[in-house]
Structures are given as structure tokens and as C-alpha cells.
């Protein structure tokens, strides 16, 4: 039961990510912002997606919601890293950027679990 809730939460987080990235791509096409703003926007999308995934996990499991939100955020990050490696031909970011993204995804999921 818990695994099913977590899997659904991660899938929902990725669906949210997809929608938000499409919206961001449209804005990029229209506004042509600086690269630093693009990077910030993508990180915010990751955090928001993990936050909403954490809410879903917390509402679905109802006990130790912060822990299940954290697990959702970390699984989201692991899947993100794996897809970047598989489809991107390797990992281009530095270790500090990767760890920062891991912490932000985990914190977003945990915060979402606490709000559930």
C-alpha cells in the first residue's frame, strides 16, 4: 500500500513537472530571459513538484508524513538523475549542483509531507 502511494506521488510530481516545463518553455520562447533565470525557474519547478508530491504522499499514508514526503522527493531526484544520465549522455553538472538539487528535492517533498 505505501509503495503504491509513493509511486503515485512520484508520477504525479513528474506530471506536474512536465506541465510546468512546457509552460516555462513557452515563456522562454516569448521572453528570452538570461540563463541564470532559466536555471532558477527549473529549480523552482523541481521544488514545487516535490512539494506537491510530498503532499500527496503524506495524505495517502497519513503517518510520519514528513518522512514519506522526503522519500518522495529523494525518489524524484534519483529518477531525475537517472533520466538525465540515460537521455543526456552522462551527467554534466558538478557534484555541488547535484547535491544541491538532491537537498532541494528532499526538502520540498518533506515540506509537502508536513503540510499534508
PDB file of C-alpha atoms in Angstrom, residues 2-97:
ATOM      1  CA  UNK A   2       2.718   2.509   0.967  1.00  0.00           C
ATOM      2  CA  UNK A   3       4.763   1.696  -2.128  1.00  0.00           C
ATOM      3  CA  UNK A   4       1.724   2.301  -4.320  1.00  0.00           C
ATOM      4  CA  UNK A   5       1.106   5.703  -2.712  1.00  0.00           C
ATOM      5  CA  UNK A   6       4.756   6.701  -3.133  1.00  0.00           C
ATOM      6  CA  UNK A   7       4.831   5.581  -6.774  1.00  0.00           C
ATOM      7  CA  UNK A   8       1.658   7.546  -7.489  1.00  0.00           C
ATOM      8  CA  UNK A   9       3.095  10.589  -5.725  1.00  0.00           C
ATOM      9  CA  UNK A  10       6.305  10.482  -7.762  1.00  0.00           C
ATOM     10  CA  UNK A  11       4.360  10.001 -11.007  1.00  0.00           C
ATOM     11  CA  UNK A  12       2.122  12.946 -10.113  1.00  0.00           C
ATOM     12  CA  UNK A  13       5.204  15.048  -9.349  1.00  0.00           C
ATOM     13  CA  UNK A  14       6.603  14.213 -12.783  1.00  0.00           C
ATOM     14  CA  UNK A  15       3.317  15.070 -14.487  1.00  0.00           C
ATOM     15  CA  UNK A  16       3.358  18.427 -12.692  1.00  0.00           C
ATOM     16  CA  UNK A  17       6.972  18.896 -13.767  1.00  0.00           C
ATOM     17  CA  UNK A  18       6.062  18.186 -17.380  1.00  0.00           C
ATOM     18  CA  UNK A  19       3.247  20.722 -17.412  1.00  0.00           C
ATOM     19  CA  UNK A  20       5.350  23.388 -15.703  1.00  0.00           C
ATOM     20  CA  UNK A  21       8.325  22.779 -18.011  1.00  0.00           C
ATOM     21  CA  UNK A  22       6.072  23.146 -21.064  1.00  0.00           C
ATOM     22  CA  UNK A  23       4.798  26.422 -19.668  1.00  0.00           C
ATOM     23  CA  UNK A  24       8.375  27.515 -18.965  1.00  0.00           C
ATOM     24  CA  UNK A  25       9.436  26.594 -22.498  1.00  0.00           C
ATOM     25  CA  UNK A  26       6.643  28.800 -23.840  1.00  0.00           C
ATOM     26  CA  UNK A  27       7.803  31.676 -21.634  1.00  0.00           C
ATOM     27  CA  UNK A  28      11.392  31.147 -22.770  1.00  0.00           C
ATOM     28  CA  UNK A  29      10.292  31.361 -26.366  1.00  0.00           C
ATOM     29  CA  UNK A  30       8.374  34.566 -25.722  1.00  0.00           C
ATOM     30  CA  UNK A  31      10.701  36.407 -23.327  1.00  0.00           C
ATOM     31  CA  UNK A  32      14.234  35.073 -23.958  1.00  0.00           C
ATOM     32  CA  UNK A  33      15.476  35.534 -20.357  1.00  0.00           C
ATOM     33  CA  UNK A  34      19.035  35.107 -19.059  1.00  0.00           C
ATOM     34  CA  UNK A  35      20.400  31.630 -18.389  1.00  0.00           C
ATOM     35  CA  UNK A  36      20.571  32.233 -14.625  1.00  0.00           C
ATOM     36  CA  UNK A  37      16.848  32.952 -14.572  1.00  0.00           C
ATOM     37  CA  UNK A  38      16.169  29.767 -16.524  1.00  0.00           C
ATOM     38  CA  UNK A  39      18.184  27.706 -14.032  1.00  0.00           C
ATOM     39  CA  UNK A  40      16.331  29.281 -11.116  1.00  0.00           C
ATOM     40  CA  UNK A  41      12.989  28.554 -12.779  1.00  0.00           C
ATOM     41  CA  UNK A  42      13.868  24.901 -13.289  1.00  0.00           C
ATOM     42  CA  UNK A  43      14.958  24.528  -9.655  1.00  0.00           C
ATOM     43  CA  UNK A  44      11.690  26.122  -8.517  1.00  0.00           C
ATOM     44  CA  UNK A  45       9.776  23.670 -10.688  1.00  0.00           C
ATOM     45  CA  UNK A  46      11.627  20.758  -9.057  1.00  0.00           C
ATOM     46  CA  UNK A  47      10.877  22.103  -5.579  1.00  0.00           C
ATOM     47  CA  UNK A  48       7.198  22.751  -6.326  1.00  0.00           C
ATOM     48  CA  UNK A  49       6.761  19.327  -7.935  1.00  0.00           C
ATOM     49  CA  UNK A  50       8.380  17.587  -4.953  1.00  0.00           C
ATOM     50  CA  UNK A  51       6.301  19.689  -2.571  1.00  0.00           C
ATOM     51  CA  UNK A  52       3.071  18.624  -4.271  1.00  0.00           C
ATOM     52  CA  UNK A  53       4.278  15.016  -4.480  1.00  0.00           C
ATOM     53  CA  UNK A  54       5.055  15.166  -0.741  1.00  0.00           C
ATOM     54  CA  UNK A  55       1.549  16.424  -0.038  1.00  0.00           C
ATOM     55  CA  UNK A  56       0.082  13.508  -1.976  1.00  0.00           C
ATOM     56  CA  UNK A  57       2.337  11.014  -0.184  1.00  0.00           C
ATOM     57  CA  UNK A  58       1.519  12.496   3.228  1.00  0.00           C
ATOM     58  CA  UNK A  59      -2.219  12.463   2.582  1.00  0.00           C
ATOM     59  CA  UNK A  60      -2.060   8.925   1.240  1.00  0.00           C
ATOM     60  CA  UNK A  61      -0.032   7.371   4.062  1.00  0.00           C
ATOM     61  CA  UNK A  62      -1.065   9.667   6.982  1.00  0.00           C
ATOM     62  CA  UNK A  63       1.672   8.574   9.397  1.00  0.00           C
ATOM     63  CA  UNK A  64       5.150  10.116   9.557  1.00  0.00           C
ATOM     64  CA  UNK A  65       4.128  12.303   6.631  1.00  0.00           C
ATOM     65  CA  UNK A  66       7.375  14.276   6.624  1.00  0.00           C
ATOM     66  CA  UNK A  67       9.344  11.038   6.153  1.00  0.00           C
ATOM     67  CA  UNK A  68       7.199   9.868   3.245  1.00  0.00           C
ATOM     68  CA  UNK A  69       7.398  13.312   1.681  1.00  0.00           C
ATOM     69  CA  UNK A  70      11.193  13.173   1.990  1.00  0.00           C
ATOM     70  CA  UNK A  71      11.244   9.726   0.395  1.00  0.00           C
ATOM     71  CA  UNK A  72       9.078  11.024  -2.446  1.00  0.00           C
ATOM     72  CA  UNK A  73      11.459  13.947  -3.031  1.00  0.00           C
ATOM     73  CA  UNK A  74      14.545  11.723  -2.963  1.00  0.00           C
ATOM     74  CA  UNK A  75      12.981   9.183  -5.345  1.00  0.00           C
ATOM     75  CA  UNK A  76      12.013  12.049  -7.636  1.00  0.00           C
ATOM     76  CA  UNK A  77      15.653  13.198  -7.619  1.00  0.00           C
ATOM     77  CA  UNK A  78      17.047   9.695  -8.237  1.00  0.00           C
ATOM     78  CA  UNK A  79      14.719   9.221 -11.195  1.00  0.00           C
ATOM     79  CA  UNK A  80      15.614  12.700 -12.479  1.00  0.00           C
ATOM     80  CA  UNK A  81      19.318  11.926 -12.212  1.00  0.00           C
ATOM     81  CA  UNK A  82      18.900   8.557 -13.928  1.00  0.00           C
ATOM     82  CA  UNK A  83      16.900  10.052 -16.803  1.00  0.00           C
ATOM     83  CA  UNK A  84      19.454  12.848 -17.204  1.00  0.00           C
ATOM     84  CA  UNK A  85      22.211  10.283 -17.374  1.00  0.00           C
ATOM     85  CA  UNK A  86      20.405   7.975 -19.807  1.00  0.00           C
ATOM     86  CA  UNK A  87      18.932  10.581 -22.158  1.00  0.00           C
ATOM     87  CA  UNK A  88      21.582  13.272 -21.742  1.00  0.00           C
ATOM     88  CA  UNK A  89      24.566  11.037 -22.402  1.00  0.00           C
ATOM     89  CA  UNK A  90      26.002  11.476 -18.921  1.00  0.00           C
ATOM     90  CA  UNK A  91      25.866  13.990 -16.119  1.00  0.00           C
ATOM     91  CA  UNK A  92      27.159  17.446 -16.967  1.00  0.00           C
ATOM     92  CA  UNK A  93      26.667  19.171 -13.595  1.00  0.00           C
ATOM     93  CA  UNK A  94      29.192  19.486 -10.802  1.00  0.00           C
ATOM     94  CA  UNK A  95      28.845  17.458  -7.624  1.00  0.00           C
ATOM     95  CA  UNK A  96      27.812  20.559  -5.681  1.00  0.00           C
ATOM     96  CA  UNK A  97      24.961  21.246  -8.134  1.00  0.00           C
TER      97      UNK A  97
END
